[in-house]
Amino acid sequence: MSTVVYYVDTNPTEEKKRRKIVIIKQEVYKDVELHTFKRVEAAADMTAKQENAISADTTENMDGAVIARYVEYRNAQLRRKMSSILLDMESLGADDVLSLDEVFAYNLSLSTDFKDAMLRPLAEYMHRFLVWGALYDWYNQLGMRQEAAIYGSELQEIEDEINNITRVPSWAKRPLQPFGPARKIF
C-alpha cells in the first residue's frame, strides 16, 4: 500500500507589478575604461606598451569588441540569475552577434510589496555587476590575476545584494520553521 502526500500551498498566487530597468551600454563601457585607465595611472613601473595593453579603449576596434563581448557575457549571467523575475521578451530567437541596441532593458515582474524606491539601487547594483564582471574578465585574460581578484571578489556580494533587493519580503524577516516546511502536509 502506498501513501500519497499532498502539499497545499497556503499562499495564493500573489499579484505582481511590472517595472523596467534600463542600463545604458555606453555608461558601462565608459566605467570599464575609467577603471582600467586609473589602474595604469596608479602603476609606477609600466612601459608605454604595457600601459596601452592594460588600458581598455573602446574607441579601438579590438578593445571595444572585447569589452562589449565581456559585458554581453555578464548581461547573460545577470539575466540567468534573475530569470525568476524577468518577463519574457518579445523575440522568439537569439544569436551570438553583438547587439546594436544602446541599452540593456530588464522587464521585471516584482512582488506588490516591492518598494519602488529600491529600483534605483537595484539599477546601480546591476550596472556594477556588469562593470565589475567585465573588469574581472579583462584582467583575467591579460594574466593580471591580482587585479582580476579585486573585482572578482566583489561579484558574489553584488549578486547577493541584487537577490536581497528583489526578494520581497526578505527571507531574513520570515520566522524560522523549526519543525518542518511552511506548507501544510495532509
Coordinates of C-alpha atoms in Angstrom, one line a residue:
M1 CA 0.0 0.0 0.0
S2 CA 1.4 3.4 -1.0
T3 CA 0.9 6.6 0.8
V4 CA 0.0 9.8 -1.2
V5 CA 1.2 13.1 0.2
Y6 CA -0.4 16.3 -0.9
Y7 CA 1.2 19.7 -0.5
V8 CA -1.1 22.6 0.0
D9 CA 0.4 26.0 -0.6
T10 CA -1.3 28.3 1.9
N11 CA -0.1 31.4 -0.1
P12 CA -2.4 32.1 -3.0
T13 CA -0.7 33.3 -6.2
E14 CA 0.3 36.8 -5.4
E15 CA -0.2 39.7 -7.8
K16 CA 2.9 41.2 -9.4
K17 CA 3.8 44.6 -10.6
R18 CA 5.8 45.3 -13.7
R19 CA 8.9 47.5 -13.6
K20 CA 11.6 48.2 -16.1
I21 CA 15.3 48.9 -15.5
V22 CA 17.4 50.3 -18.3
I23 CA 21.2 50.1 -18.2
I24 CA 23.0 52.3 -20.9
K25 CA 25.7 50.3 -22.5
Q26 CA 28.0 53.3 -23.2
E27 CA 27.9 54.1 -19.4
V28 CA 29.1 50.5 -18.7
Y29 CA 31.8 50.7 -21.3
K30 CA 32.9 54.1 -20.0
D31 CA 33.2 52.8 -16.5
V32 CA 35.3 49.9 -17.6
E33 CA 37.6 52.3 -19.5
L34 CA 37.9 54.6 -16.5
H35 CA 38.8 51.8 -14.1
T36 CA 41.5 50.5 -16.4
F37 CA 42.9 53.9 -17.0
K38 CA 43.1 54.6 -13.3
R39 CA 44.9 51.3 -12.8
V40 CA 47.5 52.4 -15.3
E41 CA 47.9 55.8 -13.6
A42 CA 48.4 54.1 -10.2
A43 CA 51.2 51.8 -11.6
A44 CA 54.7 53.4 -11.4
D45 CA 56.7 50.9 -13.4
M46 CA 55.0 50.3 -16.7
T47 CA 56.2 50.9 -20.2
A48 CA 54.1 52.8 -22.7
K49 CA 53.4 49.5 -24.4
Q50 CA 52.2 47.9 -21.2
E51 CA 50.0 50.9 -20.4
N52 CA 48.4 50.7 -23.8
A53 CA 47.7 47.0 -23.4
I54 CA 46.2 47.3 -19.9
S55 CA 44.0 50.4 -20.6
A56 CA 40.8 49.5 -22.3
D57 CA 40.0 51.9 -25.0
T58 CA 36.6 51.1 -26.6
T59 CA 37.3 53.6 -29.5
E60 CA 39.9 51.0 -30.7
N61 CA 38.0 48.3 -32.6
M62 CA 39.7 45.4 -30.9
D63 CA 39.4 46.7 -27.3
G64 CA 35.8 47.8 -28.0
A65 CA 34.8 44.3 -29.3
V66 CA 36.5 42.5 -26.4
I67 CA 34.9 44.8 -23.7
A68 CA 31.5 44.5 -25.5
R69 CA 31.7 40.7 -25.5
Y70 CA 32.6 40.6 -21.8
V71 CA 29.7 42.9 -20.9
E72 CA 27.3 40.8 -23.0
Y73 CA 28.5 37.7 -21.2
R74 CA 27.9 39.3 -17.8
N75 CA 24.5 40.5 -19.1
A76 CA 23.7 36.9 -19.9
Q77 CA 24.7 35.8 -16.4
L78 CA 22.6 38.5 -14.8
R79 CA 19.6 37.6 -16.9
R80 CA 20.0 33.9 -16.0
K81 CA 20.3 34.7 -12.3
M82 CA 17.3 37.0 -12.4
S83 CA 15.2 34.6 -14.6
S84 CA 12.6 34.1 -11.9
I85 CA 11.6 37.8 -12.0
L86 CA 12.3 38.6 -15.7
L87 CA 9.3 38.9 -18.0
D88 CA 9.6 37.1 -21.4
M89 CA 10.9 39.2 -24.2
E90 CA 9.0 39.6 -27.5
S91 CA 11.8 37.9 -29.5
L92 CA 11.5 34.2 -30.1
G93 CA 15.0 33.7 -31.3
A94 CA 18.6 34.6 -30.4
D95 CA 22.1 34.6 -31.9
D96 CA 25.6 35.3 -30.8
V97 CA 26.0 38.6 -32.7
L98 CA 26.8 41.6 -30.5
S99 CA 23.6 43.6 -30.0
L100 CA 23.5 47.0 -31.6
D101 CA 20.9 48.1 -29.0
E102 CA 22.2 51.0 -27.0
V103 CA 20.7 49.7 -23.7
F104 CA 20.1 46.6 -21.7
A105 CA 16.4 46.6 -20.8
Y106 CA 15.2 44.4 -17.9
N107 CA 11.5 44.0 -17.7
L108 CA 10.8 42.8 -14.2
S109 CA 7.8 41.1 -12.5
L110 CA 8.1 42.1 -8.9
S111 CA 6.0 41.5 -5.8
T112 CA 3.5 44.2 -5.0
D113 CA 5.4 44.5 -1.7
F114 CA 8.5 45.6 -3.6
K115 CA 9.3 49.3 -2.8
D116 CA 9.7 51.3 -5.9
A117 CA 12.3 53.4 -4.1
M118 CA 14.6 50.4 -4.4
L119 CA 14.6 50.5 -8.3
R120 CA 17.4 53.0 -8.4
P121 CA 19.7 51.0 -6.0
L122 CA 18.8 47.8 -8.0
A123 CA 19.8 49.5 -11.2
E124 CA 23.1 50.6 -9.6
Y125 CA 23.9 47.1 -8.4
M126 CA 23.1 45.7 -11.9
H127 CA 25.3 48.3 -13.5
R128 CA 28.2 47.5 -11.2
F129 CA 27.7 43.7 -11.8
L130 CA 28.2 44.3 -15.5
V131 CA 31.2 46.6 -15.0
W132 CA 33.0 44.5 -12.3
G133 CA 32.4 41.3 -14.3
A134 CA 33.9 42.8 -17.4
L135 CA 36.8 44.2 -15.4
Y136 CA 37.4 40.7 -13.9
D137 CA 37.3 39.1 -17.4
W138 CA 39.6 41.8 -18.8
Y139 CA 42.3 41.5 -16.2
N140 CA 42.0 37.7 -16.0
Q141 CA 42.6 37.4 -19.8
L142 CA 45.6 39.7 -19.5
G143 CA 47.1 37.4 -16.8
M144 CA 46.8 40.1 -14.2
R145 CA 45.4 37.7 -11.5
Q146 CA 45.7 40.2 -8.6
E147 CA 43.7 42.9 -10.4
A148 CA 41.2 40.3 -11.5
A149 CA 40.8 39.0 -7.9
I150 CA 39.9 42.5 -6.7
Y151 CA 36.9 42.7 -8.9
G152 CA 36.0 39.0 -8.8
S153 CA 35.9 39.0 -5.0
E154 CA 33.0 41.5 -5.1
L155 CA 30.9 39.9 -7.8
Q156 CA 29.2 37.5 -5.3
E157 CA 28.5 40.3 -2.9
I158 CA 26.9 42.3 -5.7
E159 CA 24.9 39.3 -6.8
D160 CA 23.7 38.7 -3.2
E161 CA 22.6 42.4 -2.9
I162 CA 20.6 42.1 -6.2
N163 CA 18.9 38.9 -4.8
N164 CA 18.2 40.6 -1.4
I165 CA 16.6 43.7 -3.1
T166 CA 14.4 41.6 -5.4
R167 CA 13.3 39.1 -2.8
V168 CA 10.3 40.7 -1.0
P169 CA 9.6 40.1 1.7
S170 CA 13.1 39.4 2.7
W171 CA 13.8 35.8 3.8
A172 CA 15.6 37.3 6.8
K173 CA 12.4 38.7 8.1
R174 CA 10.4 35.5 8.0
P175 CA 10.0 33.4 11.1
L176 CA 12.0 30.2 11.2
Q177 CA 10.2 27.0 10.6
P178 CA 12.0 24.7 13.1
F179 CA 9.6 21.7 12.9
G180 CA 9.1 21.3 9.1
P181 CA 8.1 23.0 6.0
A182 CA 5.9 26.1 6.0
R183 CA 3.3 24.3 3.8
K184 CA 0.6 22.1 5.3
I185 CA 1.0 18.4 4.6
F186 CA -2.1 16.2 4.5

